Amino acid sequence: MHVKEHPRILIVDDEPRVINLVREVLGATGFDVIAAFSGESGIEMAALEQPDLVLLDIILPGALDGYQVAKRLREFSDVPIIMLTAKVREVDLLRGFEVGADDYITKPFSSKELLARIQAVLKRSKIEKTWHQGGEIICGDLRIDLARRLLFVGGREIYLTPTEYNLLHELATHPNQVLFHEHLLASVWGPEYRDDVDYLRSYIHYLRKKIEIDSANPKIIISSPGVGYMLQIADEPNSTE
């Protein structure tokens, strides 16, 4: 079996100029770059080549767009995914994060931005894979199994993406304490993301949908408008209120 000496990046895009730019920039900095020109071939290459990161264009030829490809990838892989798009609206962020995307890069992008985003996402991924804490955190009905990176709500396991888990972990380790937007972004995504409040808002939205009884009226993750978020728990650890 081939052993990867350098991080391998899979780009799924049908624009040759974009692929050539990525090959040139990343190849010069020690990355191996492989390319797929459609969603179907991207899924196949991801399964066969097991890349360290996927750059995935939203608009692709064929039956599958980038969102559908990301959803399929998440069925068998936790590989970090950076979506490539001509514009980023909040609805695009929400949809991408819902299917498991880790970040976005808006076209056209600079070599510096491309490298910074890839390095930040790979750094987060490396920390996630090497972080093996024992024990658990219990916040009311929430139980976080630190060793296995799992969440249980009322005894039922809830699937979280790696970034959702890291965000919940950061909130849960500071219960009943408002954490500033900048703190959460820097801690979970990295210092380069301190001003990307839309990222945080989107992830909070989906985290609430998974852990709140009524995500429109949250009782666990509480907003402090313009300031940050807090994971609120009752004084009694085992309270279900």
JSON list of C-alpha atoms in Angstrom, two decimals:
[
{"chain": "A", "resi": 1, "resn": "MET", "atom": "CA", "xyz": [0.00, 0.00, 0.00]},
{"chain": "A", "resi": 2, "resn": "HIS", "atom": "CA", "xyz": [1.26, 3.44, -0.91]},
{"chain": "A", "resi": 3, "resn": "VAL", "atom": "CA", "xyz": [2.41, 5.48, 2.08]},
{"chain": "A", "resi": 4, "resn": "LYS", "atom": "CA", "xyz": [1.76, 9.21, 1.79]},
{"chain": "A", "resi": 5, "resn": "GLU", "atom": "CA", "xyz": [4.86, 11.29, 2.47]},
{"chain": "A", "resi": 6, "resn": "HIS", "atom": "CA", "xyz": [3.04, 14.59, 2.02]},
{"chain": "A", "resi": 7, "resn": "PRO", "atom": "CA", "xyz": [-0.51, 15.69, 2.73]},
{"chain": "A", "resi": 8, "resn": "ARG", "atom": "CA", "xyz": [-2.70, 14.74, -0.21]},
{"chain": "A", "resi": 9, "resn": "ILE", "atom": "CA", "xyz": [-5.33, 17.19, -1.44]},
{"chain": "A", "resi": 10, "resn": "LEU", "atom": "CA", "xyz": [-8.19, 16.11, -3.70]},
{"chain": "A", "resi": 11, "resn": "ILE", "atom": "CA", "xyz": [-9.73, 18.93, -5.73]},
{"chain": "A", "resi": 12, "resn": "VAL", "atom": "CA", "xyz": [-13.12, 18.26, -7.32]},
{"chain": "A", "resi": 13, "resn": "ASP", "atom": "CA", "xyz": [-13.72, 20.96, -9.93]},
{"chain": "A", "resi": 14, "resn": "ASP", "atom": "CA", "xyz": [-14.41, 21.06, -13.66]},
{"chain": "A", "resi": 15, "resn": "GLU", "atom": "CA", "xyz": [-12.44, 24.29, -14.30]},
{"chain": "A", "resi": 16, "resn": "PRO", "atom": "CA", "xyz": [-8.92, 23.44, -15.56]},
{"chain": "A", "resi": 17, "resn": "ARG", "atom": "CA", "xyz": [-7.56, 26.88, -14.63]},
{"chain": "A", "resi": 18, "resn": "VAL", "atom": "CA", "xyz": [-8.64, 26.41, -11.00]},
{"chain": "A", "resi": 19, "resn": "ILE", "atom": "CA", "xyz": [-7.13, 22.94, -10.86]},
{"chain": "A", "resi": 20, "resn": "ASN", "atom": "CA", "xyz": [-3.89, 24.20, -12.41]},
{"chain": "A", "resi": 21, "resn": "LEU", "atom": "CA", "xyz": [-3.69, 27.04, -9.89]},
{"chain": "A", "resi": 22, "resn": "VAL", "atom": "CA", "xyz": [-4.24, 24.66, -6.97]},
{"chain": "A", "resi": 23, "resn": "ARG", "atom": "CA", "xyz": [-1.63, 22.24, -8.34]},
{"chain": "A", "resi": 24, "resn": "GLU", "atom": "CA", "xyz": [0.90, 25.05, -8.77]},
{"chain": "A", "resi": 25, "resn": "VAL", "atom": "CA", "xyz": [0.35, 26.66, -5.37]},
{"chain": "A", "resi": 26, "resn": "LEU", "atom": "CA", "xyz": [0.05, 23.51, -3.29]},
{"chain": "A", "resi": 27, "resn": "GLY", "atom": "CA", "xyz": [2.68, 21.56, -5.20]},
{"chain": "A", "resi": 28, "resn": "ALA", "atom": "CA", "xyz": [5.22, 24.29, -4.50]},
{"chain": "A", "resi": 29, "resn": "THR", "atom": "CA", "xyz": [4.58, 23.99, -0.77]},
{"chain": "A", "resi": 30, "resn": "GLY", "atom": "CA", "xyz": [4.89, 20.23, -0.44]},
{"chain": "A", "resi": 31, "resn": "PHE", "atom": "CA", "xyz": [1.35, 18.97, -1.02]},
{"chain": "A", "resi": 32, "resn": "ASP", "atom": "CA", "xyz": [0.36, 16.15, -3.35]},
{"chain": "A", "resi": 33, "resn": "VAL", "atom": "CA", "xyz": [-2.60, 17.20, -5.48]},
{"chain": "A", "resi": 34, "resn": "ILE", "atom": "CA", "xyz": [-5.02, 14.87, -7.25]},
{"chain": "A", "resi": 35, "resn": "ALA", "atom": "CA", "xyz": [-8.02, 16.02, -9.25]},
{"chain": "A", "resi": 36, "resn": "ALA", "atom": "CA", "xyz": [-11.48, 14.87, -10.22]},
{"chain": "A", "resi": 37, "resn": "PHE", "atom": "CA", "xyz": [-13.69, 16.68, -12.73]},
{"chain": "A", "resi": 38, "resn": "SER", "atom": "CA", "xyz": [-17.13, 15.50, -11.59]},
{"chain": "A", "resi": 39, "resn": "GLY", "atom": "CA", "xyz": [-18.92, 14.65, -8.37]},
{"chain": "A", "resi": 40, "resn": "GLU", "atom": "CA", "xyz": [-19.13, 10.96, -9.19]},
{"chain": "A", "resi": 41, "resn": "SER", "atom": "CA", "xyz": [-15.41, 10.64, -9.89]},
{"chain": "A", "resi": 42, "resn": "GLY", "atom": "CA", "xyz": [-14.65, 12.77, -6.81]},
{"chain": "A", "resi": 43, "resn": "ILE", "atom": "CA", "xyz": [-16.46, 10.32, -4.54]},
{"chain": "A", "resi": 44, "resn": "GLU", "atom": "CA", "xyz": [-14.66, 7.39, -6.15]},
{"chain": "A", "resi": 45, "resn": "MET", "atom": "CA", "xyz": [-11.23, 9.02, -5.81]},
{"chain": "A", "resi": 46, "resn": "ALA", "atom": "CA", "xyz": [-11.91, 10.01, -2.20]},
{"chain": "A", "resi": 47, "resn": "ALA", "atom": "CA", "xyz": [-12.70, 6.37, -1.38]},
{"chain": "A", "resi": 48, "resn": "LEU", "atom": "CA", "xyz": [-9.68, 4.97, -3.23]},
{"chain": "A", "resi": 49, "resn": "GLU", "atom": "CA", "xyz": [-7.03, 7.60, -2.50]},
{"chain": "A", "resi": 50, "resn": "GLN", "atom": "CA", "xyz": [-8.08, 8.60, 1.05]},
{"chain": "A", "resi": 51, "resn": "PRO", "atom": "CA", "xyz": [-6.94, 12.24, 0.76]},
{"chain": "A", "resi": 52, "resn": "ASP", "atom": "CA", "xyz": [-6.16, 14.40, 3.77]},
{"chain": "A", "resi": 53, "resn": "LEU", "atom": "CA", "xyz": [-8.48, 17.16, 2.57]},
{"chain": "A", "resi": 54, "resn": "VAL", "atom": "CA", "xyz": [-11.02, 17.74, -0.23]},
{"chain": "A", "resi": 55, "resn": "LEU", "atom": "CA", "xyz": [-11.47, 21.02, -2.11]},
{"chain": "A", "resi": 56, "resn": "LEU", "atom": "CA", "xyz": [-14.99, 20.70, -3.48]},
{"chain": "A", "resi": 57, "resn": "ASP", "atom": "CA", "xyz": [-16.65, 23.03, -5.97]},
{"chain": "A", "resi": 58, "resn": "ILE", "atom": "CA", "xyz": [-20.36, 23.54, -5.41]},
{"chain": "A", "resi": 59, "resn": "ILE", "atom": "CA", "xyz": [-21.30, 23.68, -9.11]},
{"chain": "A", "resi": 60, "resn": "LEU", "atom": "CA", "xyz": [-20.25, 20.49, -10.90]},
{"chain": "A", "resi": 61, "resn": "PRO", "atom": "CA", "xyz": [-21.23, 18.78, -14.15]},
{"chain": "A", "resi": 62, "resn": "GLY", "atom": "CA", "xyz": [-23.34, 15.65, -14.00]},
{"chain": "A", "resi": 63, "resn": "ALA", "atom": "CA", "xyz": [-26.01, 14.50, -11.58]},
{"chain": "A", "resi": 64, "resn": "LEU", "atom": "CA", "xyz": [-24.30, 15.50, -8.32]},
{"chain": "A", "resi": 65, "resn": "ASP", "atom": "CA", "xyz": [-23.51, 19.00, -7.11]},
{"chain": "A", "resi": 66, "resn": "GLY", "atom": "CA", "xyz": [-21.00, 19.81, -4.38]},
{"chain": "A", "resi": 67, "resn": "TYR", "atom": "CA", "xyz": [-23.55, 19.59, -1.58]},
{"chain": "A", "resi": 68, "resn": "GLN", "atom": "CA", "xyz": [-24.63, 16.12, -2.67]},
{"chain": "A", "resi": 69, "resn": "VAL", "atom": "CA", "xyz": [-21.00, 15.02, -2.98]},
{"chain": "A", "resi": 70, "resn": "ALA", "atom": "CA", "xyz": [-20.21, 16.26, 0.54]},
{"chain": "A", "resi": 71, "resn": "LYS", "atom": "CA", "xyz": [-23.21, 14.38, 1.91]},
{"chain": "A", "resi": 72, "resn": "ARG", "atom": "CA", "xyz": [-22.06, 11.17, 0.20]},
{"chain": "A", "resi": 73, "resn": "LEU", "atom": "CA", "xyz": [-18.50, 11.63, 1.47]},
{"chain": "A", "resi": 74, "resn": "ARG", "atom": "CA", "xyz": [-19.78, 11.97, 5.03]},
{"chain": "A", "resi": 75, "resn": "GLU", "atom": "CA", "xyz": [-21.37, 8.53, 4.72]},
{"chain": "A", "resi": 76, "resn": "PHE", "atom": "CA", "xyz": [-17.93, 6.89, 4.79]},
{"chain": "A", "resi": 77, "resn": "SER", "atom": "CA", "xyz": [-15.32, 9.53, 5.66]},
{"chain": "A", "resi": 78, "resn": "ASP", "atom": "CA", "xyz": [-14.52, 12.37, 8.09]},
{"chain": "A", "resi": 79, "resn": "VAL", "atom": "CA", "xyz": [-12.06, 13.90, 5.62]},
{"chain": "A", "resi": 80, "resn": "PRO", "atom": "CA", "xyz": [-12.03, 17.72, 5.96]},
{"chain": "A", "resi": 81, "resn": "ILE", "atom": "CA", "xyz": [-14.00, 19.41, 3.18]},
{"chain": "A", "resi": 82, "resn": "ILE", "atom": "CA", "xyz": [-13.51, 22.98, 1.96]},
{"chain": "A", "resi": 83, "resn": "MET", "atom": "CA", "xyz": [-16.24, 24.15, -0.41]},
{"chain": "A", "resi": 84, "resn": "LEU", "atom": "CA", "xyz": [-15.33, 26.34, -3.38]},
{"chain": "A", "resi": 85, "resn": "THR", "atom": "CA", "xyz": [-17.99, 28.84, -4.41]},
{"chain": "A", "resi": 86, "resn": "ALA", "atom": "CA", "xyz": [-18.41, 32.01, -6.42]},
{"chain": "A", "resi": 87, "resn": "LYS", "atom": "CA", "xyz": [-20.33, 33.65, -3.57]},
{"chain": "A", "resi": 88, "resn": "VAL", "atom": "CA", "xyz": [-21.09, 32.88, 0.06]},
{"chain": "A", "resi": 89, "resn": "ARG", "atom": "CA", "xyz": [-24.49, 33.76, 1.46]},
{"chain": "A", "resi": 90, "resn": "GLU", "atom": "CA", "xyz": [-25.70, 32.69, 4.87]},
{"chain": "A", "resi": 91, "resn": "VAL", "atom": "CA", "xyz": [-28.02, 30.16, 3.23]},
{"chain": "A", "resi": 92, "resn": "ASP", "atom": "CA", "xyz": [-24.98, 28.66, 1.45]},
{"chain": "A", "resi": 93, "resn": "LEU", "atom": "CA", "xyz": [-23.10, 28.41, 4.75]},
{"chain": "A", "resi": 94, "resn": "LEU", "atom": "CA", "xyz": [-26.04, 26.71, 6.44]},
{"chain": "A", "resi": 95, "resn": "ARG", "atom": "CA", "xyz": [-26.53, 24.21, 3.65]},
{"chain": "A", "resi": 96, "resn": "GLY", "atom": "CA", "xyz": [-22.81, 23.41, 3.42]},
{"chain": "A", "resi": 97, "resn": "PHE", "atom": "CA", "xyz": [-22.38, 22.95, 7.15]},
{"chain": "A", "resi": 98, "resn": "GLU", "atom": "CA", "xyz": [-25.50, 20.79, 7.24]},
{"chain": "A", "resi": 99, "resn": "VAL", "atom": "CA", "xyz": [-23.90, 18.28, 4.86]},
{"chain": "A", "resi": 100, "resn": "GLY", "atom": "CA", "xyz": [-20.56, 18.33, 6.70]},
{"chain": "A", "resi": 101, "resn": "ALA", "atom": "CA", "xyz": [-18.40, 21.03, 5.09]},
{"chain": "A", "resi": 102, "resn": "ASP", "atom": "CA", "xyz": [-15.62, 22.43, 7.28]},
{"chain": "A", "resi": 103, "resn": "ASP", "atom": "CA", "xyz": [-14.92, 25.71, 5.52]},
{"chain": "A", "resi": 104, "resn": "TYR", "atom": "CA", "xyz": [-15.53, 27.82, 2.42]},
{"chain": "A", "resi": 105, "resn": "ILE", "atom": "CA", "xyz": [-13.26, 29.61, -0.04]},
{"chain": "A", "resi": 106, "resn": "THR", "atom": "CA", "xyz": [-14.80, 32.18, -2.36]},
{"chain": "A", "resi": 107, "resn": "LYS", "atom": "CA", "xyz": [-13.65, 32.31, -5.98]},
{"chain": "A", "resi": 108, "resn": "PRO", "atom": "CA", "xyz": [-11.50, 33.97, -7.12]},
{"chain": "A", "resi": 109, "resn": "PHE", "atom": "CA", "xyz": [-9.09, 33.31, -4.27]},
{"chain": "A", "resi": 110, "resn": "SER", "atom": "CA", "xyz": [-5.46, 34.22, -3.73]},
{"chain": "A", "resi": 111, "resn": "SER", "atom": "CA", "xyz": [-2.62, 31.76, -3.20]},
{"chain": "A", "resi": 112, "resn": "LYS", "atom": "CA", "xyz": [-2.16, 33.12, 0.33]},
{"chain": "A", "resi": 113, "resn": "GLU", "atom": "CA", "xyz": [-5.81, 32.61, 1.24]},
{"chain": "A", "resi": 114, "resn": "LEU", "atom": "CA", "xyz": [-5.88, 29.10, -0.22]},
{"chain": "A", "resi": 115, "resn": "LEU", "atom": "CA", "xyz": [-2.83, 28.02, 1.78]},
{"chain": "A", "resi": 116, "resn": "ALA", "atom": "CA", "xyz": [-4.04, 29.66, 4.98]},
{"chain": "A", "resi": 117, "resn": "ARG", "atom": "CA", "xyz": [-7.45, 27.98, 4.82]},
{"chain": "A", "resi": 118, "resn": "ILE", "atom": "CA", "xyz": [-6.03, 24.55, 4.01]},
{"chain": "A", "resi": 119, "resn": "GLN", "atom": "CA", "xyz": [-3.39, 24.74, 6.74]},
{"chain": "A", "resi": 120, "resn": "ALA", "atom": "CA", "xyz": [-5.95, 25.88, 9.31]},
{"chain": "A", "resi": 121, "resn": "VAL", "atom": "CA", "xyz": [-8.38, 23.08, 8.47]},
{"chain": "A", "resi": 122, "resn": "LEU", "atom": "CA", "xyz": [-5.63, 20.43, 8.42]},
{"chain": "A", "resi": 123, "resn": "LYS", "atom": "CA", "xyz": [-4.35, 21.68, 11.77]},
{"chain": "A", "resi": 124, "resn": "ARG", "atom": "CA", "xyz": [-7.83, 21.32, 13.29]},
{"chain": "A", "resi": 125, "resn": "SER", "atom": "CA", "xyz": [-8.18, 17.86, 11.81]},
{"chain": "A", "resi": 126, "resn": "LYS", "atom": "CA", "xyz": [-4.82, 16.76, 13.20]},
{"chain": "A", "resi": 127, "resn": "ILE", "atom": "CA", "xyz": [-5.73, 17.98, 16.68]},
{"chain": "A", "resi": 128, "resn": "GLU", "atom": "CA", "xyz": [-9.05, 16.13, 16.49]},
{"chain": "A", "resi": 129, "resn": "LYS", "atom": "CA", "xyz": [-7.36, 12.85, 15.55]},
{"chain": "A", "resi": 130, "resn": "THR", "atom": "CA", "xyz": [-4.69, 13.01, 18.23]},
{"chain": "A", "resi": 131, "resn": "TRP", "atom": "CA", "xyz": [-6.84, 14.31, 21.07]},
{"chain": "A", "resi": 132, "resn": "HIS", "atom": "CA", "xyz": [-7.67, 11.36, 23.36]},
{"chain": "A", "resi": 133, "resn": "GLN", "atom": "CA", "xyz": [-8.94, 12.57, 26.72]},
{"chain": "A", "resi": 134, "resn": "GLY", "atom": "CA", "xyz": [-10.48, 10.19, 29.20]},
{"chain": "A", "resi": 135, "resn": "GLY", "atom": "CA", "xyz": [-13.61, 10.72, 31.22]},
{"chain": "A", "resi": 136, "resn": "GLU", "atom": "CA", "xyz": [-16.80, 12.55, 30.39]},
{"chain": "A", "resi": 137, "resn": "ILE", "atom": "CA", "xyz": [-18.59, 15.85, 30.78]},
{"chain": "A", "resi": 138, "resn": "ILE", "atom": "CA", "xyz": [-22.16, 15.81, 32.06]},
{"chain": "A", "resi": 139, "resn": "CYS", "atom": "CA", "xyz": [-24.34, 18.88, 31.58]},
{"chain": "A", "resi": 140, "resn": "GLY", "atom": "CA", "xyz": [-27.89, 18.05, 32.60]},
{"chain": "A", "resi": 141, "resn": "ASP", "atom": "CA", "xyz": [-29.24, 15.60, 30.01]},
{"chain": "A", "resi": 142, "resn": "LEU", "atom": "CA", "xyz": [-26.08, 15.99, 27.90]},
{"chain": "A", "resi": 143, "resn": "ARG", "atom": "CA", "xyz": [-23.24, 13.52, 28.35]},
{"chain": "A", "resi": 144, "resn": "ILE", "atom": "CA", "xyz": [-20.04, 13.97, 26.35]},
{"chain": "A", "resi": 145, "resn": "ASP", "atom": "CA", "xyz": [-17.81, 10.90, 26.16]},
{"chain": "A", "resi": 146, "resn": "LEU", "atom": "CA", "xyz": [-14.36, 12.49, 25.77]},
{"chain": "A", "resi": 147, "resn": "ALA", "atom": "CA", "xyz": [-12.48, 9.28, 25.00]},
{"chain": "A", "resi": 148, "resn": "ARG", "atom": "CA", "xyz": [-14.76, 8.38, 22.09]},
{"chain": "A", "resi": 149, "resn": "ARG", "atom": "CA", "xyz": [-15.80, 11.93, 21.13]},
{"chain": "A", "resi": 150, "resn": "LEU", "atom": "CA", "xyz": [-19.48, 11.02, 21.38]},
{"chain": "A", "resi": 151, "resn": "LEU", "atom": "CA", "xyz": [-22.55, 12.93, 22.55]},
{"chain": "A", "resi": 152, "resn": "PHE", "atom": "CA", "xyz": [-25.56, 11.44, 24.30]},
{"chain": "A", "resi": 153, "resn": "VAL", "atom": "CA", "xyz": [-28.77, 13.33, 25.03]},
{"chain": "A", "resi": 154, "resn": "GLY", "atom": "CA", "xyz": [-31.11, 11.59, 27.46]},
{"chain": "A", "resi": 155, "resn": "GLY", "atom": "CA", "xyz": [-29.16, 8.37, 26.85]},
{"chain": "A", "resi": 156, "resn": "ARG", "atom": "CA", "xyz": [-29.54, 8.57, 23.05]},
{"chain": "A", "resi": 157, "resn": "GLU", "atom": "CA", "xyz": [-26.43, 8.98, 20.92]},
{"chain": "A", "resi": 158, "resn": "ILE", "atom": "CA", "xyz": [-26.48, 12.09, 18.73]},
{"chain": "A", "resi": 159, "resn": "TYR", "atom": "CA", "xyz": [-24.26, 12.31, 15.66]},
{"chain": "A", "resi": 160, "resn": "LEU", "atom": "CA", "xyz": [-22.06, 15.40, 15.52]},
{"chain": "A", "resi": 161, "resn": "THR", "atom": "CA", "xyz": [-19.62, 16.48, 12.85]},
{"chain": "A", "resi": 162, "resn": "PRO", "atom": "CA", "xyz": [-16.07, 17.00, 14.17]},
{"chain": "A", "resi": 163, "resn": "THR", "atom": "CA", "xyz": [-16.52, 20.77, 14.21]},
{"chain": "A", "resi": 164, "resn": "GLU", "atom": "CA", "xyz": [-19.89, 20.56, 15.94]},
{"chain": "A", "resi": 165, "resn": "TYR", "atom": "CA", "xyz": [-18.32, 18.34, 18.58]},
{"chain": "A", "resi": 166, "resn": "ASN", "atom": "CA", "xyz": [-15.44, 20.75, 19.15]},
{"chain": "A", "resi": 167, "resn": "LEU", "atom": "CA", "xyz": [-17.83, 23.68, 19.49]},
{"chain": "A", "resi": 168, "resn": "LEU", "atom": "CA", "xyz": [-20.02, 21.84, 22.00]},
{"chain": "A", "resi": 169, "resn": "HIS", "atom": "CA", "xyz": [-16.95, 20.70, 23.92]},
{"chain": "A", "resi": 170, "resn": "GLU", "atom": "CA", "xyz": [-15.70, 24.28, 24.22]},
{"chain": "A", "resi": 171, "resn": "LEU", "atom": "CA", "xyz": [-19.08, 25.44, 25.51]},
{"chain": "A", "resi": 172, "resn": "ALA", "atom": "CA", "xyz": [-19.46, 22.47, 27.88]},
{"chain": "A", "resi": 173, "resn": "THR", "atom": "CA", "xyz": [-16.07, 23.01, 29.50]},
{"chain": "A", "resi": 174, "resn": "HIS", "atom": "CA", "xyz": [-17.24, 26.53, 30.45]},
{"chain": "A", "resi": 175, "resn": "PRO", "atom": "CA", "xyz": [-20.84, 25.89, 31.61]},
{"chain": "A", "resi": 176, "resn": "ASN", "atom": "CA", "xyz": [-23.02, 28.86, 32.56]},
{"chain": "A", "resi": 177, "resn": "GLN", "atom": "CA", "xyz": [-20.36, 31.21, 31.22]},
{"chain": "A", "resi": 178, "resn": "VAL", "atom": "CA", "xyz": [-20.80, 33.46, 28.20]},
{"chain": "A", "resi": 179, "resn": "LEU", "atom": "CA", "xyz": [-17.98, 32.83, 25.72]},
{"chain": "A", "resi": 180, "resn": "PHE", "atom": "CA", "xyz": [-17.25, 35.67, 23.31]},
{"chain": "A", "resi": 181, "resn": "HIS", "atom": "CA", "xyz": [-17.74, 35.10, 19.60]},
{"chain": "A", "resi": 182, "resn": "GLU", "atom": "CA", "xyz": [-14.03, 35.74, 19.05]},
{"chain": "A", "resi": 183, "resn": "HIS", "atom": "CA", "xyz": [-13.04, 33.19, 21.70]},
{"chain": "A", "resi": 184, "resn": "LEU", "atom": "CA", "xyz": [-15.20, 30.44, 20.22]},
{"chain": "A", "resi": 185, "resn": "LEU", "atom": "CA", "xyz": [-14.04, 31.13, 16.68]},
{"chain": "A", "resi": 186, "resn": "ALA", "atom": "CA", "xyz": [-10.36, 31.19, 17.64]},
{"chain": "A", "resi": 187, "resn": "SER", "atom": "CA", "xyz": [-10.64, 28.09, 19.85]},
{"chain": "A", "resi": 188, "resn": "VAL", "atom": "CA", "xyz": [-12.65, 25.94, 17.45]},
{"chain": "A", "resi": 189, "resn": "TRP", "atom": "CA", "xyz": [-11.65, 27.19, 14.00]},
{"chain": "A", "resi": 190, "resn": "GLY", "atom": "CA", "xyz": [-8.35, 28.99, 14.65]},
{"chain": "A", "resi": 191, "resn": "PRO", "atom": "CA", "xyz": [-7.19, 32.59, 15.11]},
{"chain": "A", "resi": 192, "resn": "GLU", "atom": "CA", "xyz": [-7.64, 33.30, 11.40]},
{"chain": "A", "resi": 193, "resn": "TYR", "atom": "CA", "xyz": [-11.42, 33.00, 11.87]},
{"chain": "A", "resi": 194, "resn": "ARG", "atom": "CA", "xyz": [-11.92, 35.44, 14.75]},
{"chain": "A", "resi": 195, "resn": "ASP", "atom": "CA", "xyz": [-14.16, 37.71, 12.67]},
{"chain": "A", "resi": 196, "resn": "ASP", "atom": "CA", "xyz": [-16.20, 35.02, 10.85]},
{"chain": "A", "resi": 197, "resn": "VAL", "atom": "CA", "xyz": [-19.29, 35.28, 13.05]},
{"chain": "A", "resi": 198, "resn": "ASP", "atom": "CA", "xyz": [-21.49, 33.82, 10.28]},
{"chain": "A", "resi": 199, "resn": "TYR", "atom": "CA", "xyz": [-19.60, 30.53, 10.65]},
{"chain": "A", "resi": 200, "resn": "LEU", "atom": "CA", "xyz": [-20.31, 30.43, 14.35]},
{"chain": "A", "resi": 201, "resn": "ARG", "atom": "CA", "xyz": [-23.96, 31.39, 13.93]},
{"chain": "A", "resi": 202, "resn": "SER", "atom": "CA", "xyz": [-24.47, 28.64, 11.36]},
{"chain": "A", "resi": 203, "resn": "TYR", "atom": "CA", "xyz": [-22.92, 25.95, 13.54]},
{"chain": "A", "resi": 204, "resn": "ILE", "atom": "CA", "xyz": [-24.88, 27.06, 16.60]},
{"chain": "A", "resi": 205, "resn": "HIS", "atom": "CA", "xyz": [-28.04, 26.79, 14.49]},
{"chain": "A", "resi": 206, "resn": "TYR", "atom": "CA", "xyz": [-27.39, 23.14, 13.62]},
{"chain": "A", "resi": 207, "resn": "LEU", "atom": "CA", "xyz": [-26.07, 22.23, 17.04]},
{"chain": "A", "resi": 208, "resn": "ARG", "atom": "CA", "xyz": [-29.29, 23.50, 18.58]},
{"chain": "A", "resi": 209, "resn": "LYS", "atom": "CA", "xyz": [-31.36, 21.45, 16.14]},
{"chain": "A", "resi": 210, "resn": "LYS", "atom": "CA", "xyz": [-29.58, 18.35, 17.40]},
{"chain": "A", "resi": 211, "resn": "ILE", "atom": "CA", "xyz": [-29.65, 18.92, 21.14]},
{"chain": "A", "resi": 212, "resn": "GLU", "atom": "CA", "xyz": [-32.56, 21.24, 21.92]},
{"chain": "A", "resi": 213, "resn": "ILE", "atom": "CA", "xyz": [-36.18, 20.10, 22.35]},
{"chain": "A", "resi": 214, "resn": "ASP", "atom": "CA", "xyz": [-37.26, 23.24, 20.51]},
{"chain": "A", "resi": 215, "resn": "SER", "atom": "CA", "xyz": [-34.37, 24.80, 18.65]},
{"chain": "A", "resi": 216, "resn": "ALA", "atom": "CA", "xyz": [-36.40, 27.97, 18.02]},
{"chain": "A", "resi": 217, "resn": "ASN", "atom": "CA", "xyz": [-36.62, 28.49, 21.79]},
{"chain": "A", "resi": 218, "resn": "PRO", "atom": "CA", "xyz": [-33.29, 27.20, 23.06]},
{"chain": "A", "resi": 219, "resn": "LYS", "atom": "CA", "xyz": [-32.87, 26.31, 26.71]},
{"chain": "A", "resi": 220, "resn": "ILE", "atom": "CA", "xyz": [-29.35, 24.84, 26.55]},
{"chain": "A", "resi": 221, "resn": "ILE", "atom": "CA", "xyz": [-27.28, 27.02, 24.21]},
{"chain": "A", "resi": 222, "resn": "ILE", "atom": "CA", "xyz": [-28.19, 30.59, 25.10]},
{"chain": "A", "resi": 223, "resn": "SER", "atom": "CA", "xyz": [-27.35, 33.65, 23.00]},
{"chain": "A", "resi": 224, "resn": "SER", "atom": "CA", "xyz": [-25.98, 36.86, 24.41]},
{"chain": "A", "resi": 225, "resn": "PRO", "atom": "CA", "xyz": [-26.73, 39.16, 21.44]},
{"chain": "A", "resi": 226, "resn": "GLY", "atom": "CA", "xyz": [-23.65, 40.80, 20.03]},
{"chain": "A", "resi": 227, "resn": "VAL", "atom": "CA", "xyz": [-21.44, 39.10, 22.62]},
{"chain": "A", "resi": 228, "resn": "GLY", "atom": "CA", "xyz": [-21.38, 35.31, 22.45]},
{"chain": "A", "resi": 229, "resn": "TYR", "atom": "CA", "xyz": [-23.00, 32.05, 23.57]},
{"chain": "A", "resi": 230, "resn": "MET", "atom": "CA", "xyz": [-23.36, 30.11, 26.80]},
{"chain": "A", "resi": 231, "resn": "LEU", "atom": "CA", "xyz": [-24.18, 26.48, 27.57]},
{"chain": "A", "resi": 232, "resn": "GLN", "atom": "CA", "xyz": [-26.70, 26.76, 30.38]},
{"chain": "A", "resi": 233, "resn": "ILE", "atom": "CA", "xyz": [-27.20, 23.97, 32.89]},
{"chain": "A", "resi": 234, "resn": "ALA", "atom": "CA", "xyz": [-29.18, 23.73, 36.09]},
{"chain": "A", "resi": 235, "resn": "ASP", "atom": "CA", "xyz": [-27.44, 23.77, 39.46]},
{"chain": "A", "resi": 236, "resn": "GLU", "atom": "CA", "xyz": [-28.24, 20.09, 39.96]},
{"chain": "A", "resi": 237, "resn": "PRO", "atom": "CA", "xyz": [-26.12, 18.00, 37.56]},
{"chain": "A", "resi": 238, "resn": "ASN", "atom": "CA", "xyz": [-28.83, 15.42, 37.00]},
{"chain": "A", "resi": 239, "resn": "SER", "atom": "CA", "xyz": [-31.69, 17.88, 36.56]},
{"chain": "A", "resi": 240, "resn": "THR", "atom": "CA", "xyz": [-33.80, 17.40, 33.45]},
{"chain": "A", "resi": 241, "resn": "GLU", "atom": "CA", "xyz": [-35.33, 20.85, 33.61]}
]
